[in-house]
PDB file of C-alpha atoms in Angstrom:
ATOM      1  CA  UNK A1138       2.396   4.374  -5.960  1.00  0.00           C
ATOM      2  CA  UNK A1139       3.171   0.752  -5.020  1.00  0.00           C
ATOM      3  CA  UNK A1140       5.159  -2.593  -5.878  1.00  0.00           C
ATOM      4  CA  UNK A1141       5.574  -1.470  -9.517  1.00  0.00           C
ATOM      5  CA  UNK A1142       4.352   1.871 -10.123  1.00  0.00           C
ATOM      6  CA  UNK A1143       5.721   4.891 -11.911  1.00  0.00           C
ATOM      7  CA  UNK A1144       4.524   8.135 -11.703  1.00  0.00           C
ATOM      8  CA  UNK A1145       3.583   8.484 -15.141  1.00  0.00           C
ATOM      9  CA  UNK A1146       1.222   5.953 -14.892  1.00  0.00           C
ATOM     10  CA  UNK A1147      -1.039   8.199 -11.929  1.00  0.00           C
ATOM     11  CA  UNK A1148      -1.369  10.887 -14.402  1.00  0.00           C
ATOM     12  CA  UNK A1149      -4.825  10.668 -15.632  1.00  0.00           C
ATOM     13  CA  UNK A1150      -5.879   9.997 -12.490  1.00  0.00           C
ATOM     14  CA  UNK A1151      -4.147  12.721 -10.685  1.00  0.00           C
ATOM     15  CA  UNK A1152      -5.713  15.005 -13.489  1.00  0.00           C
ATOM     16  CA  UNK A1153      -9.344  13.670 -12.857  1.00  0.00           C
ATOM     17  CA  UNK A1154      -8.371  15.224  -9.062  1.00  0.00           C
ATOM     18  CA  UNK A1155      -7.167  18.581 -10.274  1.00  0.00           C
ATOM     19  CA  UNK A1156     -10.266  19.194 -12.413  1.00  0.00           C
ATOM     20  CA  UNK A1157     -12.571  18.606  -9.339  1.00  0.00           C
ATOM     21  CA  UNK A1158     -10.708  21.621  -7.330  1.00  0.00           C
ATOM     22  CA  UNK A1159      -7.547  20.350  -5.484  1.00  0.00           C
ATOM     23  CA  UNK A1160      -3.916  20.242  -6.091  1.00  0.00           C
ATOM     24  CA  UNK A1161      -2.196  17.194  -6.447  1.00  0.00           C
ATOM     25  CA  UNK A1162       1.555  16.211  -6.544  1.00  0.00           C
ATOM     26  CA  UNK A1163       2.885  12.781  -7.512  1.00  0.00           C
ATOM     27  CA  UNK A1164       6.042  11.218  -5.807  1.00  0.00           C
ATOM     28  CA  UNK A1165       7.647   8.470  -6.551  1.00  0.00           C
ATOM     29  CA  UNK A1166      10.201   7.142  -3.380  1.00  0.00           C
ATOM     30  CA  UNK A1167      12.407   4.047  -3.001  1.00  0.00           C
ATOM     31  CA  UNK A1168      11.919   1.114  -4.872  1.00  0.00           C
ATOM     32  CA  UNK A1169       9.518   3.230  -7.493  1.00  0.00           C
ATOM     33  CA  UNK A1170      10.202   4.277 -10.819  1.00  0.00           C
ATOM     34  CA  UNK A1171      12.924   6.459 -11.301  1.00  0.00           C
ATOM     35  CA  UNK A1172      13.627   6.770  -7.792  1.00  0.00           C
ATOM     36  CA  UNK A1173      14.572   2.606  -7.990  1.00  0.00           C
ATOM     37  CA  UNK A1174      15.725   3.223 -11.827  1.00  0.00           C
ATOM     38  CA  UNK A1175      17.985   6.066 -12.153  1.00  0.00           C
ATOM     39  CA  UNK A1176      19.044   6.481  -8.692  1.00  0.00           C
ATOM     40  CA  UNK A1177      18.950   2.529  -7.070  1.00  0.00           C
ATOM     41  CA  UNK A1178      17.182   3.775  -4.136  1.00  0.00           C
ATOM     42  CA  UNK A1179      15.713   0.194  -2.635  1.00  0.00           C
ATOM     43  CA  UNK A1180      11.925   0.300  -1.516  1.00  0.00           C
ATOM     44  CA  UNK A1181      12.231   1.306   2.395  1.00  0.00           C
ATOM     45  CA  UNK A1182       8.840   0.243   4.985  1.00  0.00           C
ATOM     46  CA  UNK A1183       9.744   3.467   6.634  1.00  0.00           C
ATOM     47  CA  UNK A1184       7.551   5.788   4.354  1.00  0.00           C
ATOM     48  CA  UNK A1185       7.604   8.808   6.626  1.00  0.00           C
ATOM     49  CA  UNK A1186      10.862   9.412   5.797  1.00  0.00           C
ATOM     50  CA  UNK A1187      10.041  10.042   1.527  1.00  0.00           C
ATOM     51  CA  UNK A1188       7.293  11.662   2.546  1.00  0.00           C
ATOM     52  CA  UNK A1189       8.320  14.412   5.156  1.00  0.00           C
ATOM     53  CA  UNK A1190      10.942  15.112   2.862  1.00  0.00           C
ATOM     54  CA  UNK A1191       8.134  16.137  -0.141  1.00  0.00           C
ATOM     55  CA  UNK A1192       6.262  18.056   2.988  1.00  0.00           C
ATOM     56  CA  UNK A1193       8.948  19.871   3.882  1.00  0.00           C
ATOM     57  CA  UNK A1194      10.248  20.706   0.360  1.00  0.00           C
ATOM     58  CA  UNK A1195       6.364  21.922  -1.050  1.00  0.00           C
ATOM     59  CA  UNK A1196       5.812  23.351   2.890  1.00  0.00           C
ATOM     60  CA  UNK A1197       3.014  21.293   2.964  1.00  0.00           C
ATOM     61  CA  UNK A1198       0.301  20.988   6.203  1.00  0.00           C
ATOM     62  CA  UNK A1199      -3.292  19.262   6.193  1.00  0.00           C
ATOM     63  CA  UNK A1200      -2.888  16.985   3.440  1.00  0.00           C
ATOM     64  CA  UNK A1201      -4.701  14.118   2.164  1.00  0.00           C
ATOM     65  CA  UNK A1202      -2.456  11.259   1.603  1.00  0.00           C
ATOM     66  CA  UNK A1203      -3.504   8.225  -1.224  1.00  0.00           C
ATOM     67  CA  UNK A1204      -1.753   5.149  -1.869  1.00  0.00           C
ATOM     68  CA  UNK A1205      -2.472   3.133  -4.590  1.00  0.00           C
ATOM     69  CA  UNK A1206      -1.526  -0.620  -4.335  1.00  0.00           C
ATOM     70  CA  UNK A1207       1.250  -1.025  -1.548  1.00  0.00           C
ATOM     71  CA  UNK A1208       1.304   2.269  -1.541  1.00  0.00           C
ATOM     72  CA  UNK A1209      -2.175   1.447   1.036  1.00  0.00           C
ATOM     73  CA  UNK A1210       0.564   0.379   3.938  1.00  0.00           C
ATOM     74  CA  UNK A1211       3.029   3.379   3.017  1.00  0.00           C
ATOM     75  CA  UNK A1212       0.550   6.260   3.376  1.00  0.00           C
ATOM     76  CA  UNK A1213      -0.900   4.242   6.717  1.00  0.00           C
ATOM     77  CA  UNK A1214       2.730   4.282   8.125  1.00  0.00           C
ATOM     78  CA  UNK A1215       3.839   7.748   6.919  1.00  0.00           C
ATOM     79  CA  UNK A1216       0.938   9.085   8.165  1.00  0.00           C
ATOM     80  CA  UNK A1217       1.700   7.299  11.768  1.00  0.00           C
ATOM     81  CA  UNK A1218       4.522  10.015  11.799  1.00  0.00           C
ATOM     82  CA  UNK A1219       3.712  13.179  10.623  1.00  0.00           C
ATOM     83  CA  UNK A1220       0.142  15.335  11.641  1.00  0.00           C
ATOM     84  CA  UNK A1221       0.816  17.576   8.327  1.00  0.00           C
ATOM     85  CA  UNK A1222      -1.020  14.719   6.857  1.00  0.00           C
ATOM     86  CA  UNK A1223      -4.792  15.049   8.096  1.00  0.00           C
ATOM     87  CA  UNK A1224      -6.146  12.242   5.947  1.00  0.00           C
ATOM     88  CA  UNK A1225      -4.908   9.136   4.496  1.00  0.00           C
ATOM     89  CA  UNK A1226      -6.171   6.866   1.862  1.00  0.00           C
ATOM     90  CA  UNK A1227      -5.339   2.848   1.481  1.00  0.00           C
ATOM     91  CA  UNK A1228      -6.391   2.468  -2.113  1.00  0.00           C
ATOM     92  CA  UNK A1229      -6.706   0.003  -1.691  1.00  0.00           C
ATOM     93  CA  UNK A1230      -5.867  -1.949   2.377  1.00  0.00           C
ATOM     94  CA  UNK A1231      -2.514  -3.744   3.137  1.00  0.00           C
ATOM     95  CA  UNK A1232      -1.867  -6.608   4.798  1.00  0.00           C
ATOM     96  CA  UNK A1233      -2.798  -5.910   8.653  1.00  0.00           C
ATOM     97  CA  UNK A1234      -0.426  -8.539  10.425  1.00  0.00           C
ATOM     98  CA  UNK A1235       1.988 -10.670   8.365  1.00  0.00           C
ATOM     99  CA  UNK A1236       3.891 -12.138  11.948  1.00  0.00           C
ATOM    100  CA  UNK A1237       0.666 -12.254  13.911  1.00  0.00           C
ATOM    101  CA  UNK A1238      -0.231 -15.464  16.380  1.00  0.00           C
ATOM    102  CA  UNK A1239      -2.410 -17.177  13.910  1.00  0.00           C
ATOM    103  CA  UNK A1240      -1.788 -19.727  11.065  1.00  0.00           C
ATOM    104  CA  UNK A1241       0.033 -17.385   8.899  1.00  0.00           C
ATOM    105  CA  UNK A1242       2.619 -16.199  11.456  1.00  0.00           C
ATOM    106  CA  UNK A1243       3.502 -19.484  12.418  1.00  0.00           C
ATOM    107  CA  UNK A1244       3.664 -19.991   8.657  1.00  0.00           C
ATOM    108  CA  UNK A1245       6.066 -16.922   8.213  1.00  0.00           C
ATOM    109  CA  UNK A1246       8.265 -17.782  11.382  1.00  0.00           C
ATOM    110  CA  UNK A1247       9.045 -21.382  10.587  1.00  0.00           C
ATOM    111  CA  UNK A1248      10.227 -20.302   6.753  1.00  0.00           C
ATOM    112  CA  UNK A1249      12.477 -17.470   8.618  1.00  0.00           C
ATOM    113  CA  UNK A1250      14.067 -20.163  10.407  1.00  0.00           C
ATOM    114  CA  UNK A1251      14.023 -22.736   6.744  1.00  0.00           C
ATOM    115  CA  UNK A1252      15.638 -20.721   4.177  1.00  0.00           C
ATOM    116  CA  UNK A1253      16.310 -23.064   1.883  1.00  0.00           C
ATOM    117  CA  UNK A1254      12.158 -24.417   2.549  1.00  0.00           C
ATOM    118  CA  UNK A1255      11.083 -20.975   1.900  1.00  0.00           C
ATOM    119  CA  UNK A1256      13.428 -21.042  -1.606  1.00  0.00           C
ATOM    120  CA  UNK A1257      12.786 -23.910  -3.046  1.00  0.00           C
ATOM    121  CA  UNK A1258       8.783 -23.343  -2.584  1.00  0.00           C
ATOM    122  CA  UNK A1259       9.433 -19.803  -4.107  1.00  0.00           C
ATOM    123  CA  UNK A1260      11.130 -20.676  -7.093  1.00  0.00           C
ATOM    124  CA  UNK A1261       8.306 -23.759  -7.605  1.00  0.00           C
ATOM    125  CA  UNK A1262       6.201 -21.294  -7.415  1.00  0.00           C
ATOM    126  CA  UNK A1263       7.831 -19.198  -9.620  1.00  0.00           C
ATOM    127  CA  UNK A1264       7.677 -21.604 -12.511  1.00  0.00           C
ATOM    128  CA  UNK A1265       4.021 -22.575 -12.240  1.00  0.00           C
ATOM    129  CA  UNK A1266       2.822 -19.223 -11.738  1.00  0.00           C
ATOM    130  CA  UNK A1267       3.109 -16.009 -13.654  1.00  0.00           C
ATOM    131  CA  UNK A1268       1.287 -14.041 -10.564  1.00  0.00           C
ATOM    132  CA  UNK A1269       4.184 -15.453  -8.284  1.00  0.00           C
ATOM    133  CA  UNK A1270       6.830 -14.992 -10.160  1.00  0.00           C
ATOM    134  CA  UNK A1271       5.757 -11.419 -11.040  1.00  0.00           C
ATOM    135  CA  UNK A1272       5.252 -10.573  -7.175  1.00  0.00           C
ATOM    136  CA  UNK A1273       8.212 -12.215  -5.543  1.00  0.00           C
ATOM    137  CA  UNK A1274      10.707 -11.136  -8.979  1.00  0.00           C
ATOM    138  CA  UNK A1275       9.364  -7.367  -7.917  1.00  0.00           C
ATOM    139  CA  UNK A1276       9.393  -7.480  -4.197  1.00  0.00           C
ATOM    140  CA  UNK A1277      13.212  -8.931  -4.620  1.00  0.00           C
ATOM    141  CA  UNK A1278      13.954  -6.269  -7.738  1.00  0.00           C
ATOM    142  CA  UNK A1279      12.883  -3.089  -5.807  1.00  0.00           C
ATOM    143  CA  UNK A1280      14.196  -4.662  -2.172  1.00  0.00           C
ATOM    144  CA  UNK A1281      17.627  -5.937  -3.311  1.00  0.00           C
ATOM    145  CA  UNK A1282      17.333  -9.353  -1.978  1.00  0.00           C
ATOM    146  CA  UNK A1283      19.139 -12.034  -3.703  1.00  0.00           C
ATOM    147  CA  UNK A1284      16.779 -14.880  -2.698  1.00  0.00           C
ATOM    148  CA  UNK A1285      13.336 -15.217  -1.746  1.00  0.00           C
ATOM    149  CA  UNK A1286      13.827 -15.980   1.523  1.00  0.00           C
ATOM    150  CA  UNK A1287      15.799 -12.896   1.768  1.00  0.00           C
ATOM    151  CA  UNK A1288      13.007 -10.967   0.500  1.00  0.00           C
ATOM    152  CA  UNK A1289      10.308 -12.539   3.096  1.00  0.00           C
ATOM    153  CA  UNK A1290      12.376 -11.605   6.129  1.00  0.00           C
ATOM    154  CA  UNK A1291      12.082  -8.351   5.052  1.00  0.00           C
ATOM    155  CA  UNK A1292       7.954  -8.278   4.306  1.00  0.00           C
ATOM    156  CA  UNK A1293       7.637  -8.484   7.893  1.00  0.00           C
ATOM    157  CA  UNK A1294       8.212  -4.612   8.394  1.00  0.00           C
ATOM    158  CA  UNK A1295       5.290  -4.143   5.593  1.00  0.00           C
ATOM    159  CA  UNK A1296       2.363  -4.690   8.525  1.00  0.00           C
ATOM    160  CA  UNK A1297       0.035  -2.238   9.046  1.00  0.00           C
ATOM    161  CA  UNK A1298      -0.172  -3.344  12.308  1.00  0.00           C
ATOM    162  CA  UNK A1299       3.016  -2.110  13.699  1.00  0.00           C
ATOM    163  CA  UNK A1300       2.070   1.753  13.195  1.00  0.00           C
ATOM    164  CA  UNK A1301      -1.945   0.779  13.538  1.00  0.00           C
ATOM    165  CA  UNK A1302      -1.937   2.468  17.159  1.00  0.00           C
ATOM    166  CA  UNK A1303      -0.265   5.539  16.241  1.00  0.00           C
ATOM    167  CA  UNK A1304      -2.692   6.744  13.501  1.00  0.00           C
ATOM    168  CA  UNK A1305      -4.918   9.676  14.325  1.00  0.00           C
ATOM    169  CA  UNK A1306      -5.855  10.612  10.979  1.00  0.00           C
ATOM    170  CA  UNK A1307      -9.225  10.349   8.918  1.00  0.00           C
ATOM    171  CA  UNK A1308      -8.887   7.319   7.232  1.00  0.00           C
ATOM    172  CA  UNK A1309     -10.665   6.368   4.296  1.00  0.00           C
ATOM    173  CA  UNK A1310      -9.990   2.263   3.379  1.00  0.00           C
ATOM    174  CA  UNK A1311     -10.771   1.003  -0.113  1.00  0.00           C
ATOM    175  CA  UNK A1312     -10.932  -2.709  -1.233  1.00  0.00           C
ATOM    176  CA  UNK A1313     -11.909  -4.876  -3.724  1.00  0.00           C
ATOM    177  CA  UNK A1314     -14.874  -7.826  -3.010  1.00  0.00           C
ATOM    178  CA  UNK A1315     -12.556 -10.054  -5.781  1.00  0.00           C
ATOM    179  CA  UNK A1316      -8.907  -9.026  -5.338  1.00  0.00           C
ATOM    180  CA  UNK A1317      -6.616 -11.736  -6.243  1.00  0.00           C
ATOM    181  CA  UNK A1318      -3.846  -9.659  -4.217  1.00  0.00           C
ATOM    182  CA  UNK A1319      -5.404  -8.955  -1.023  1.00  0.00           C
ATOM    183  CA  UNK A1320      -7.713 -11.079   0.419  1.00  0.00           C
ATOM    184  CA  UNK A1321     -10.885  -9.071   1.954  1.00  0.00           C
ATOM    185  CA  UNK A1322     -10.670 -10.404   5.206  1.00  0.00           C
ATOM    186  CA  UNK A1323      -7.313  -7.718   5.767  1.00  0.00           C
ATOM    187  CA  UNK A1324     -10.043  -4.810   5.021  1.00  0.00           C
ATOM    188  CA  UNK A1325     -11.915  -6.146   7.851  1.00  0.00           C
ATOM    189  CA  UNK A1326      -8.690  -6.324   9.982  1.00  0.00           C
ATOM    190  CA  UNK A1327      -7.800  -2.804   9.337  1.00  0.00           C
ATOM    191  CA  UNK A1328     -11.103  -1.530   9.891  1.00  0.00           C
ATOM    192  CA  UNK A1329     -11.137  -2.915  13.356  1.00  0.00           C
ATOM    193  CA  UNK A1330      -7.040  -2.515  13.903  1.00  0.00           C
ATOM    194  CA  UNK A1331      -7.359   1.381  13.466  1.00  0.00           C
ATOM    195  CA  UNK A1332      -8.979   2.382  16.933  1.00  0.00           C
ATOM    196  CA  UNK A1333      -7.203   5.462  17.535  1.00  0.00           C
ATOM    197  CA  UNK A1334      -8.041   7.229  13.986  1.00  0.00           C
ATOM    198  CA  UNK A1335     -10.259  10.059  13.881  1.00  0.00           C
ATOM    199  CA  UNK A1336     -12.282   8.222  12.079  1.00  0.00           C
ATOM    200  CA  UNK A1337     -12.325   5.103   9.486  1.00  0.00           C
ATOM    201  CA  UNK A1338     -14.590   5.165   6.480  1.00  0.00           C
ATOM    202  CA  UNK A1339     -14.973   1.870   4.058  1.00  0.00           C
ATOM    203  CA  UNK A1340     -15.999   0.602   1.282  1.00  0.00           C
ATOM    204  CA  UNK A1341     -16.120  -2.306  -0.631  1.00  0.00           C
ATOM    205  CA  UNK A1342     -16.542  -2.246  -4.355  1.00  0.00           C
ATOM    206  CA  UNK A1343     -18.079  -5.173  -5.925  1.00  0.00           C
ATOM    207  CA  UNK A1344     -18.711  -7.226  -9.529  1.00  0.00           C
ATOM    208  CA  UNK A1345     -22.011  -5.164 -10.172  1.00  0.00           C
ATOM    209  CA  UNK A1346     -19.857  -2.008 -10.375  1.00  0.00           C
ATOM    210  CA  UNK A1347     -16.776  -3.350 -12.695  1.00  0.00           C
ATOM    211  CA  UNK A1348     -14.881  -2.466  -9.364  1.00  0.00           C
ATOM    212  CA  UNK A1349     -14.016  -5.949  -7.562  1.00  0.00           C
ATOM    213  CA  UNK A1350     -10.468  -5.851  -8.737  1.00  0.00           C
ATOM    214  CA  UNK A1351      -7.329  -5.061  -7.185  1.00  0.00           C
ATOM    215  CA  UNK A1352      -7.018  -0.998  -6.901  1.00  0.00           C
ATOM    216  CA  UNK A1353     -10.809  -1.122  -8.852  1.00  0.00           C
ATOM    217  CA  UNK A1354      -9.543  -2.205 -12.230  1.00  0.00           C
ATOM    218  CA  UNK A1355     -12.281  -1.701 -13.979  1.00  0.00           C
ATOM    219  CA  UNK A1356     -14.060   1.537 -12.480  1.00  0.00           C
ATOM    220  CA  UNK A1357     -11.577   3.526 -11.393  1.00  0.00           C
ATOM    221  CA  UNK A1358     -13.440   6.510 -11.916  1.00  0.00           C
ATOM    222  CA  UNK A1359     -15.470   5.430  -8.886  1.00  0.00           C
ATOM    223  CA  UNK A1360     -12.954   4.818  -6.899  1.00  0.00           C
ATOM    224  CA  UNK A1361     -11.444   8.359  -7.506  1.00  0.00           C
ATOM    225  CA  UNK A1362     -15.222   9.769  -7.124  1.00  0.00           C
ATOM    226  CA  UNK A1363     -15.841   7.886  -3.771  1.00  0.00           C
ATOM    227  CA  UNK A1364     -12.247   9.062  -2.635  1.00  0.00           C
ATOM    228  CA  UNK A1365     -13.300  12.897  -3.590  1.00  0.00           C
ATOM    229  CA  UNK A1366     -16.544  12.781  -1.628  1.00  0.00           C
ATOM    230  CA  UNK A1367     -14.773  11.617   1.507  1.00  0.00           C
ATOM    231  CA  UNK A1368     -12.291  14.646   1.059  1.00  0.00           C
ATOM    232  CA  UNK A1369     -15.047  16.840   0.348  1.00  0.00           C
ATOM    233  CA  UNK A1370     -16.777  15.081   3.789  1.00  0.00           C
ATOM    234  CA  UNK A1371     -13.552  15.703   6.199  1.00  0.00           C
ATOM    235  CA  UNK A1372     -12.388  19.275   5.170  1.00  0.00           C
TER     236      UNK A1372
END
């Protein structure tokens, strides 16, 4: 799952796996559903830790790894530390670099260092925009920060770029041509940021096929399809 998933939610989807042949097991970790709910467990960047623990309980080797939404960046970076994971999916990319040398990191640095900047653009924001104030109300919800600014020091962990060297994997990268969450270019960033994977399949699902939405709103039977044709490819 991702910024605002619950595992209940995957169900369908994880059924439409099971009836092609594989076995499938949902887990929600910190900052998700009932893990965030019931037990106040604050959304972590270090994913590996969640996950081992679900390898190690189910004894689980040479898995395939999906993450829907954010969940993109946390099966990149658990999969950065464990082999038992063969193949990882970003369904759909992440971010690549959110402190990197360009426009954006100089962006990100100067509101570390302006606080009260950073707020008082948030909360703006906020009040003109339901998409803002739905993504930085989450991000602070399942993080614990009490301000904005609080919660943007700690997005800088959530870069795919950090772990990007370390991933061996098969990677299979989904995005949308229209998604008003992630901009395309980070699919093209990833694709060329993963050089030490295995391999890196892409694709980019567009208007034509009711796909070009964030995580394939739309079509998300081909997204799952395309997903269980790579599997089928790299076992």
């Amino acid at each position: 799952g991702g910024l605002d998933s619950f595992m209940e939610e995957l169900f369908s989807a994880a059924c439409y796996i099971v009836n092609a042949g594989y076995e499938v097991i949902l887990f929600e970790g910190p900052g998700q559903g009932a893990a965030q709910r019931k037990s106040n467990l604050r959304m972590t960047h270090k994913w590996e830790i969640p996950t081992s623990v679900v390898l190690d309980y189910f004894n689980l080797t040479n898995v395939t790894l999906v993450g829907i939404s954010l969940g993109g960046y946390l099966a990149l970076r658990a999969a950065a530390f464990d082999e038992r994971i063969a193949r990882v999916v970003a369904y759909d990319v992440a971010p690549y670099d959110l402190h990197g040398s360009g426009l954006q990191g100089s962006l990100y640095r100067f509101f570390i260092r302006q606080p009260a900047v950073y707020n008082w653009i948030a909360h703006t924001a906020m009040r003109w925009s339901v998409q803002s104030d739905l993504l930085i109300s989450q991000w602070m919800y399942i993080t614990g920060a009490n301000t904005p600014a609080d919660w943007n020091e700690q997005l800088q962990n959530f870069s795919v770029s950090d772990v990007a060297l370390q991933i061996h994997q098969d990677v299979l990268l989904l995005a949308g041509a229209e998604d008003h969450m992630v901009p395309l270019k980070e699919y093209h960033n990833n694709v060329n940021g993963l050089i030490n994977a295995r391999s890196v399949t892409g694709r980019i699902f567009t208007a034509e096929e009711h796909a070009q939405n964030h995580c394939q709103v739309g079509n998300l039977a081909l997204a799952l399809d395309v997903i269980l044709d790579w599997i089928g490819q790299k076992t």
